[in-house]
Amino acid sequence: MHGSPATFREGVKDSLPIVIGYLPVAFAFGLNAVKLGFTPLEGIFISCVIYAGASQFVITTLLSAGMSLWVAALTVMAMDVRHLLYGPALRHRIPGALSRRKTALWAFGLTDEVFSAAIAKLIKDNRRWSESWMISVSACSWLSWVIGTAVGALSGHGPLNDYPAVEAALSFMLPALFLSFLLASFQRRQSLVLAASLAGALAGLLLLSIPVAILAGIGGGCLGALLGPARAAGEGD
């Protein structure tokens, strides 16, 4: 029924774009982790527990370069601080009460892409969003990331060395997937938020570093979201 809450099976279907995007990137991470000196088991463990996409490439690179665990951890925390905003952003749109057990399950898998899929679902019809659907999307995405990492880590050293273009394409699939979700859920009234986020991220990237660019993008987006209603009210007056 169209108006009924989305089911677990629908979540499996809706997770397919994320799964397809995650598998090659996770495969590349598994290869990269082994190339940097980590064992296949360590690479798989990182994907199971940290599960942080691009941040996993950063933390393995820092640790292999001799950085302390604390420095690597703080760097990744700075890159991923945006995740603190995902829960409140979703809760603002979710109608009704939530189950603590179910929320704990899908919250662990709340990556950028899963968050984007959930927001798109809530914007389209928040009555169809359900925790069973959310658990399904989160679980399938996490499982595909772990499987991709395992295959890459167990494949040994350098199968893509002779194909640098393919390796570069694999690295780009994750941001390309996120961009597709952004475009799918984009609305004209969000133009100021998007412009402010891009401006902040670009300034941070050019002036300082990628972690700063992420934080600046988040700050710019928040500022744009705050100024949007004020500007709309001013135009109404």
PDB file of C-alpha atoms in Angstrom:
ATOM      1  CA  MET A   1       0.000   0.000   0.000  1.00  0.00           C
ATOM      2  CA  HIS A   2       1.390   3.380  -1.044  1.00  0.00           C
ATOM      3  CA  GLY A   3       0.611   5.166   2.238  1.00  0.00           C
ATOM      4  CA  SER A   4       1.865   2.390   4.541  1.00  0.00           C
ATOM      5  CA  PRO A   5       5.300   2.541   6.226  1.00  0.00           C
ATOM      6  CA  ALA A   6       8.198   1.306   4.104  1.00  0.00           C
ATOM      7  CA  THR A   7       9.208  -2.283   4.819  1.00  0.00           C
ATOM      8  CA  PHE A   8      12.555  -3.965   5.465  1.00  0.00           C
ATOM      9  CA  ARG A   9      12.412  -5.455   1.955  1.00  0.00           C
ATOM     10  CA  GLU A  10      11.935  -2.004   0.431  1.00  0.00           C
ATOM     11  CA  GLY A  11      14.997  -0.885   2.356  1.00  0.00           C
ATOM     12  CA  VAL A  12      17.058  -3.630   0.737  1.00  0.00           C
ATOM     13  CA  LYS A  13      15.938  -2.406  -2.683  1.00  0.00           C
ATOM     14  CA  ASP A  14      16.541   1.257  -1.852  1.00  0.00           C
ATOM     15  CA  SER A  15      20.027   0.471  -0.534  1.00  0.00           C
ATOM     16  CA  LEU A  16      21.219  -0.904  -3.890  1.00  0.00           C
ATOM     17  CA  PRO A  17      22.621   2.437  -5.185  1.00  0.00           C
ATOM     18  CA  ILE A  18      24.662   2.740  -1.972  1.00  0.00           C
ATOM     19  CA  VAL A  19      25.779  -0.897  -2.112  1.00  0.00           C
ATOM     20  CA  ILE A  20      26.896  -0.543  -5.734  1.00  0.00           C
ATOM     21  CA  GLY A  21      28.846   2.579  -4.832  1.00  0.00           C
ATOM     22  CA  TYR A  22      30.363   1.139  -1.660  1.00  0.00           C
ATOM     23  CA  LEU A  23      31.690  -2.168  -3.017  1.00  0.00           C
ATOM     24  CA  PRO A  24      34.408  -0.797  -5.347  1.00  0.00           C
ATOM     25  CA  VAL A  25      35.490   1.913  -2.886  1.00  0.00           C
ATOM     26  CA  ALA A  26      35.698  -0.600  -0.034  1.00  0.00           C
ATOM     27  CA  PHE A  27      37.626  -2.927  -2.356  1.00  0.00           C
ATOM     28  CA  ALA A  28      40.113  -0.104  -2.994  1.00  0.00           C
ATOM     29  CA  PHE A  29      40.400   0.523   0.760  1.00  0.00           C
ATOM     30  CA  GLY A  30      41.145  -3.140   1.433  1.00  0.00           C
ATOM     31  CA  LEU A  31      43.889  -3.118  -1.193  1.00  0.00           C
ATOM     32  CA  ASN A  32      45.291   0.154   0.110  1.00  0.00           C
ATOM     33  CA  ALA A  33      45.340  -1.040   3.733  1.00  0.00           C
ATOM     34  CA  VAL A  34      47.306  -4.173   2.813  1.00  0.00           C
ATOM     35  CA  LYS A  35      49.651  -2.098   0.657  1.00  0.00           C
ATOM     36  CA  LEU A  36      50.347   0.169   3.650  1.00  0.00           C
ATOM     37  CA  GLY A  37      51.361  -2.794   5.811  1.00  0.00           C
ATOM     38  CA  PHE A  38      48.136  -3.717   7.579  1.00  0.00           C
ATOM     39  CA  THR A  39      47.070  -7.338   7.652  1.00  0.00           C
ATOM     40  CA  PRO A  40      43.834  -8.310   5.878  1.00  0.00           C
ATOM     41  CA  LEU A  41      42.240  -8.958   9.271  1.00  0.00           C
ATOM     42  CA  GLU A  42      43.197  -5.492  10.496  1.00  0.00           C
ATOM     43  CA  GLY A  43      41.771  -3.886   7.364  1.00  0.00           C
ATOM     44  CA  ILE A  44      38.492  -5.766   7.760  1.00  0.00           C
ATOM     45  CA  PHE A  45      38.366  -4.884  11.474  1.00  0.00           C
ATOM     46  CA  ILE A  46      38.754  -1.174  10.646  1.00  0.00           C
ATOM     47  CA  SER A  47      35.835  -1.342   8.223  1.00  0.00           C
ATOM     48  CA  CYS A  48      33.680  -3.265  10.709  1.00  0.00           C
ATOM     49  CA  VAL A  49      34.264  -0.947  13.661  1.00  0.00           C
ATOM     50  CA  ILE A  50      35.273   2.485  12.341  1.00  0.00           C
ATOM     51  CA  TYR A  51      33.150   2.335   9.156  1.00  0.00           C
ATOM     52  CA  ALA A  52      34.012   5.871   8.121  1.00  0.00           C
ATOM     53  CA  GLY A  53      34.548   5.802   4.369  1.00  0.00           C
ATOM     54  CA  ALA A  54      37.218   8.263   3.278  1.00  0.00           C
ATOM     55  CA  SER A  55      38.376   8.688   6.886  1.00  0.00           C
ATOM     56  CA  GLN A  56      39.588   5.082   6.855  1.00  0.00           C
ATOM     57  CA  PHE A  57      42.003   5.938   4.055  1.00  0.00           C
ATOM     58  CA  VAL A  58      43.233   8.878   6.146  1.00  0.00           C
ATOM     59  CA  ILE A  59      43.707   6.969   9.405  1.00  0.00           C
ATOM     60  CA  THR A  60      45.559   4.061   7.762  1.00  0.00           C
ATOM     61  CA  THR A  61      47.816   6.498   5.894  1.00  0.00           C
ATOM     62  CA  LEU A  62      48.609   8.448   9.075  1.00  0.00           C
ATOM     63  CA  LEU A  63      49.301   5.322  11.129  1.00  0.00           C
ATOM     64  CA  SER A  64      51.506   3.810   8.421  1.00  0.00           C
ATOM     65  CA  ALA A  65      53.448   7.089   8.274  1.00  0.00           C
ATOM     66  CA  GLY A  66      54.278   6.804  11.977  1.00  0.00           C
ATOM     67  CA  MET A  67      51.684   9.173  13.427  1.00  0.00           C
ATOM     68  CA  SER A  68      50.501   8.387  16.941  1.00  0.00           C
ATOM     69  CA  LEU A  69      47.113   6.777  17.393  1.00  0.00           C
ATOM     70  CA  TRP A  70      45.847   9.870  19.219  1.00  0.00           C
ATOM     71  CA  VAL A  71      46.795  12.246  16.398  1.00  0.00           C
ATOM     72  CA  ALA A  72      45.203   9.955  13.811  1.00  0.00           C
ATOM     73  CA  ALA A  73      42.058   9.581  15.929  1.00  0.00           C
ATOM     74  CA  LEU A  74      41.696  13.342  16.480  1.00  0.00           C
ATOM     75  CA  THR A  75      42.179  14.006  12.771  1.00  0.00           C
ATOM     76  CA  VAL A  76      39.450  11.549  11.840  1.00  0.00           C
ATOM     77  CA  MET A  77      37.163  12.935  14.553  1.00  0.00           C
ATOM     78  CA  ALA A  78      37.592  16.419  13.078  1.00  0.00           C
ATOM     79  CA  MET A  79      36.714  15.074   9.631  1.00  0.00           C
ATOM     80  CA  ASP A  80      33.635  13.230  10.901  1.00  0.00           C
ATOM     81  CA  VAL A  81      32.253  15.743  13.393  1.00  0.00           C
ATOM     82  CA  ARG A  82      29.447  16.427  10.893  1.00  0.00           C
ATOM     83  CA  HIS A  83      27.851  13.135  11.953  1.00  0.00           C
ATOM     84  CA  LEU A  84      26.792  14.788  15.207  1.00  0.00           C
ATOM     85  CA  LEU A  85      24.322  16.828  13.167  1.00  0.00           C
ATOM     86  CA  TYR A  86      22.765  13.924  11.286  1.00  0.00           C
ATOM     87  CA  GLY A  87      20.677  12.584  14.159  1.00  0.00           C
ATOM     88  CA  PRO A  88      19.023  15.921  15.076  1.00  0.00           C
ATOM     89  CA  ALA A  89      18.446  16.695  11.390  1.00  0.00           C
ATOM     90  CA  LEU A  90      16.611  13.396  10.904  1.00  0.00           C
ATOM     91  CA  ARG A  91      14.694  13.620  14.176  1.00  0.00           C
ATOM     92  CA  HIS A  92      13.354  17.009  13.141  1.00  0.00           C
ATOM     93  CA  ARG A  93      11.633  15.388  10.144  1.00  0.00           C
ATOM     94  CA  ILE A  94      10.661  12.007  11.619  1.00  0.00           C
ATOM     95  CA  PRO A  95       7.023  11.908  12.781  1.00  0.00           C
ATOM     96  CA  GLY A  96       6.141  10.024  15.955  1.00  0.00           C
ATOM     97  CA  ALA A  97       8.205   8.229  18.584  1.00  0.00           C
ATOM     98  CA  LEU A  98      11.298   6.096  17.973  1.00  0.00           C
ATOM     99  CA  SER A  99      12.341   2.743  19.442  1.00  0.00           C
ATOM    100  CA  ARG A 100      15.603   2.986  21.378  1.00  0.00           C
ATOM    101  CA  ARG A 101      16.770  -0.461  20.272  1.00  0.00           C
ATOM    102  CA  LYS A 102      16.019   0.126  16.613  1.00  0.00           C
ATOM    103  CA  THR A 103      17.463   3.622  16.695  1.00  0.00           C
ATOM    104  CA  ALA A 104      20.718   2.293  18.157  1.00  0.00           C
ATOM    105  CA  LEU A 105      20.977  -0.194  15.287  1.00  0.00           C
ATOM    106  CA  TRP A 106      20.500   2.218  12.402  1.00  0.00           C
ATOM    107  CA  ALA A 107      22.372   5.088  14.079  1.00  0.00           C
ATOM    108  CA  PHE A 108      25.634   3.107  13.868  1.00  0.00           C
ATOM    109  CA  GLY A 109      25.252   2.905  10.100  1.00  0.00           C
ATOM    110  CA  LEU A 110      24.321   6.554   9.594  1.00  0.00           C
ATOM    111  CA  THR A 111      26.909   7.418   6.943  1.00  0.00           C
ATOM    112  CA  ASP A 112      26.704  10.362   4.552  1.00  0.00           C
ATOM    113  CA  GLU A 113      24.994   8.276   1.890  1.00  0.00           C
ATOM    114  CA  VAL A 114      22.542   6.592   4.280  1.00  0.00           C
ATOM    115  CA  PHE A 115      21.683   9.971   5.763  1.00  0.00           C
ATOM    116  CA  SER A 116      21.090  11.381   2.278  1.00  0.00           C
ATOM    117  CA  ALA A 117      18.848   8.443   1.363  1.00  0.00           C
ATOM    118  CA  ALA A 118      16.850   8.911   4.588  1.00  0.00           C
ATOM    119  CA  ILE A 119      16.476  12.657   4.075  1.00  0.00           C
ATOM    120  CA  ALA A 120      15.331  12.096   0.492  1.00  0.00           C
ATOM    121  CA  LYS A 121      12.752   9.581   1.769  1.00  0.00           C
ATOM    122  CA  LEU A 122      11.509  11.958   4.468  1.00  0.00           C
ATOM    123  CA  ILE A 123      11.281  14.901   2.072  1.00  0.00           C
ATOM    124  CA  LYS A 124       9.340  12.837  -0.456  1.00  0.00           C
ATOM    125  CA  ASP A 125       6.875  11.389   2.080  1.00  0.00           C
ATOM    126  CA  ASN A 126       7.774  11.243   5.774  1.00  0.00           C
ATOM    127  CA  ARG A 127       4.781   8.993   6.473  1.00  0.00           C
ATOM    128  CA  ARG A 128       6.456   6.157   4.556  1.00  0.00           C
ATOM    129  CA  TRP A 129       9.762   6.390   6.444  1.00  0.00           C
ATOM    130  CA  SER A 130      10.097   3.634   9.036  1.00  0.00           C
ATOM    131  CA  GLU A 131      12.793   2.317  11.340  1.00  0.00           C
ATOM    132  CA  SER A 132      12.611  -1.115   9.703  1.00  0.00           C
ATOM    133  CA  TRP A 133      13.364   0.521   6.353  1.00  0.00           C
ATOM    134  CA  MET A 134      16.167   2.525   7.940  1.00  0.00           C
ATOM    135  CA  ILE A 135      17.715  -0.542   9.591  1.00  0.00           C
ATOM    136  CA  SER A 136      17.633  -2.343   6.259  1.00  0.00           C
ATOM    137  CA  VAL A 137      19.363   0.486   4.374  1.00  0.00           C
ATOM    138  CA  SER A 138      21.983   0.876   7.118  1.00  0.00           C
ATOM    139  CA  ALA A 139      22.671  -2.858   7.470  1.00  0.00           C
ATOM    140  CA  CYS A 140      22.958  -3.521   3.733  1.00  0.00           C
ATOM    141  CA  SER A 141      25.290  -0.551   3.303  1.00  0.00           C
ATOM    142  CA  TRP A 142      27.528  -1.633   6.204  1.00  0.00           C
ATOM    143  CA  LEU A 143      27.608  -5.228   5.005  1.00  0.00           C
ATOM    144  CA  SER A 144      28.584  -4.200   1.470  1.00  0.00           C
ATOM    145  CA  TRP A 145      31.397  -2.040   2.858  1.00  0.00           C
ATOM    146  CA  VAL A 146      32.764  -4.901   4.957  1.00  0.00           C
ATOM    147  CA  ILE A 147      32.472  -7.415   2.105  1.00  0.00           C
ATOM    148  CA  GLY A 148      34.176  -5.048  -0.322  1.00  0.00           C
ATOM    149  CA  THR A 149      37.001  -4.467   2.154  1.00  0.00           C
ATOM    150  CA  ALA A 150      37.431  -8.202   2.746  1.00  0.00           C
ATOM    151  CA  VAL A 151      37.644  -8.962  -0.976  1.00  0.00           C
ATOM    152  CA  GLY A 152      40.150  -6.160  -1.529  1.00  0.00           C
ATOM    153  CA  ALA A 153      42.292  -7.054   1.487  1.00  0.00           C
ATOM    154  CA  LEU A 154      42.383 -10.738   0.596  1.00  0.00           C
ATOM    155  CA  SER A 155      43.202 -10.066  -3.054  1.00  0.00           C
ATOM    156  CA  GLY A 156      46.820  -9.337  -2.184  1.00  0.00           C
ATOM    157  CA  HIS A 157      49.116  -6.632  -3.433  1.00  0.00           C
ATOM    158  CA  GLY A 158      48.735  -4.477  -6.497  1.00  0.00           C
ATOM    159  CA  PRO A 159      46.138  -5.998  -8.865  1.00  0.00           C
ATOM    160  CA  LEU A 160      45.259  -2.460  -9.980  1.00  0.00           C
ATOM    161  CA  ASN A 161      48.819  -1.170 -10.389  1.00  0.00           C
ATOM    162  CA  ASP A 162      48.634  -1.621 -14.155  1.00  0.00           C
ATOM    163  CA  TYR A 163      45.303   0.227 -14.317  1.00  0.00           C
ATOM    164  CA  PRO A 164      45.770   3.645 -12.642  1.00  0.00           C
ATOM    165  CA  ALA A 165      42.669   5.076 -14.335  1.00  0.00           C
ATOM    166  CA  VAL A 166      40.509   2.341 -12.830  1.00  0.00           C
ATOM    167  CA  GLU A 167      41.989   2.927  -9.373  1.00  0.00           C
ATOM    168  CA  ALA A 168      41.324   6.674  -9.663  1.00  0.00           C
ATOM    169  CA  ALA A 169      37.734   5.991 -10.764  1.00  0.00           C
ATOM    170  CA  LEU A 170      37.141   3.749  -7.739  1.00  0.00           C
ATOM    171  CA  SER A 171      38.290   6.537  -5.425  1.00  0.00           C
ATOM    172  CA  PHE A 172      35.829   8.971  -7.024  1.00  0.00           C
ATOM    173  CA  MET A 173      32.757   6.733  -6.745  1.00  0.00           C
ATOM    174  CA  LEU A 174      32.039   7.599  -3.110  1.00  0.00           C
ATOM    175  CA  PRO A 175      31.789  11.398  -3.600  1.00  0.00           C
ATOM    176  CA  ALA A 176      29.926  10.812  -6.874  1.00  0.00           C
ATOM    177  CA  LEU A 177      27.364   8.666  -5.036  1.00  0.00           C
ATOM    178  CA  PHE A 178      26.878  11.329  -2.368  1.00  0.00           C
ATOM    179  CA  LEU A 179      26.468  14.004  -5.061  1.00  0.00           C
ATOM    180  CA  SER A 180      23.729  11.959  -6.714  1.00  0.00           C
ATOM    181  CA  PHE A 181      21.771  11.852  -3.430  1.00  0.00           C
ATOM    182  CA  LEU A 182      22.261  15.594  -2.962  1.00  0.00           C
ATOM    183  CA  LEU A 183      20.858  16.337  -6.407  1.00  0.00           C
ATOM    184  CA  ALA A 184      17.944  13.941  -5.874  1.00  0.00           C
ATOM    185  CA  SER A 185      16.794  15.699  -2.697  1.00  0.00           C
ATOM    186  CA  PHE A 186      17.748  19.268  -3.724  1.00  0.00           C
ATOM    187  CA  GLN A 187      15.090  21.966  -3.665  1.00  0.00           C
ATOM    188  CA  ARG A 188      15.362  25.535  -4.912  1.00  0.00           C
ATOM    189  CA  ARG A 189      14.814  27.031  -1.477  1.00  0.00           C
ATOM    190  CA  GLN A 190      17.988  25.243  -0.335  1.00  0.00           C
ATOM    191  CA  SER A 191      20.158  27.197  -2.783  1.00  0.00           C
ATOM    192  CA  LEU A 192      21.543  29.518  -0.099  1.00  0.00           C
ATOM    193  CA  VAL A 193      22.500  26.576   2.154  1.00  0.00           C
ATOM    194  CA  LEU A 194      24.252  24.780  -0.703  1.00  0.00           C
ATOM    195  CA  ALA A 195      26.090  27.910  -1.853  1.00  0.00           C
ATOM    196  CA  ALA A 196      27.243  28.724   1.690  1.00  0.00           C
ATOM    197  CA  SER A 197      28.434  25.142   2.243  1.00  0.00           C
ATOM    198  CA  LEU A 198      30.392  25.093  -1.012  1.00  0.00           C
ATOM    199  CA  ALA A 199      31.940  28.500  -0.303  1.00  0.00           C
ATOM    200  CA  GLY A 200      33.017  27.470   3.196  1.00  0.00           C
ATOM    201  CA  ALA A 201      34.431  24.117   2.032  1.00  0.00           C
ATOM    202  CA  LEU A 202      36.330  25.706  -0.863  1.00  0.00           C
ATOM    203  CA  ALA A 203      37.819  28.405   1.390  1.00  0.00           C
ATOM    204  CA  GLY A 204      38.896  25.821   3.964  1.00  0.00           C
ATOM    205  CA  LEU A 205      40.444  23.601   1.306  1.00  0.00           C
ATOM    206  CA  LEU A 206      42.374  26.415  -0.380  1.00  0.00           C
ATOM    207  CA  LEU A 207      43.552  28.086   2.814  1.00  0.00           C
ATOM    208  CA  LEU A 208      44.160  25.174   5.190  1.00  0.00           C
ATOM    209  CA  SER A 209      43.306  21.470   4.853  1.00  0.00           C
ATOM    210  CA  ILE A 210      40.618  18.905   4.059  1.00  0.00           C
ATOM    211  CA  PRO A 211      39.449  18.496   7.705  1.00  0.00           C
ATOM    212  CA  VAL A 212      39.110  22.279   7.985  1.00  0.00           C
ATOM    213  CA  ALA A 213      37.271  22.350   4.640  1.00  0.00           C
ATOM    214  CA  ILE A 214      34.725  19.853   5.975  1.00  0.00           C
ATOM    215  CA  LEU A 215      34.160  21.861   9.158  1.00  0.00           C
ATOM    216  CA  ALA A 216      33.961  25.134   7.194  1.00  0.00           C
ATOM    217  CA  GLY A 217      31.437  23.588   4.808  1.00  0.00           C
ATOM    218  CA  ILE A 218      29.272  22.462   7.716  1.00  0.00           C
ATOM    219  CA  GLY A 219      29.533  25.888   9.341  1.00  0.00           C
ATOM    220  CA  GLY A 220      28.664  27.638   6.093  1.00  0.00           C
ATOM    221  CA  GLY A 221      25.652  25.392   5.567  1.00  0.00           C
ATOM    222  CA  CYS A 222      24.390  26.022   9.116  1.00  0.00           C
ATOM    223  CA  LEU A 223      24.826  29.758   8.651  1.00  0.00           C
ATOM    224  CA  GLY A 224      22.960  29.606   5.348  1.00  0.00           C
ATOM    225  CA  ALA A 225      20.123  27.651   6.994  1.00  0.00           C
ATOM    226  CA  LEU A 226      19.853  30.288   9.737  1.00  0.00           C
ATOM    227  CA  LEU A 227      19.938  33.227   7.314  1.00  0.00           C
ATOM    228  CA  GLY A 228      17.451  31.667   4.895  1.00  0.00           C
ATOM    229  CA  PRO A 229      14.312  32.116   7.050  1.00  0.00           C
ATOM    230  CA  ALA A 230      15.461  35.603   8.073  1.00  0.00           C
ATOM    231  CA  ARG A 231      15.906  36.647   4.438  1.00  0.00           C
ATOM    232  CA  ALA A 232      12.543  35.147   3.499  1.00  0.00           C
ATOM    233  CA  ALA A 233      10.877  37.081   6.345  1.00  0.00           C
ATOM    234  CA  GLY A 234      12.579  40.295   5.218  1.00  0.00           C
ATOM    235  CA  GLU A 235      11.336  39.833   1.669  1.00  0.00           C
ATOM    236  CA  GLY A 236       7.837  39.171   3.000  1.00  0.00           C
ATOM    237  CA  ASP A 237       7.872  42.507   4.878  1.00  0.00           C
TER     238      ASP A 237
END
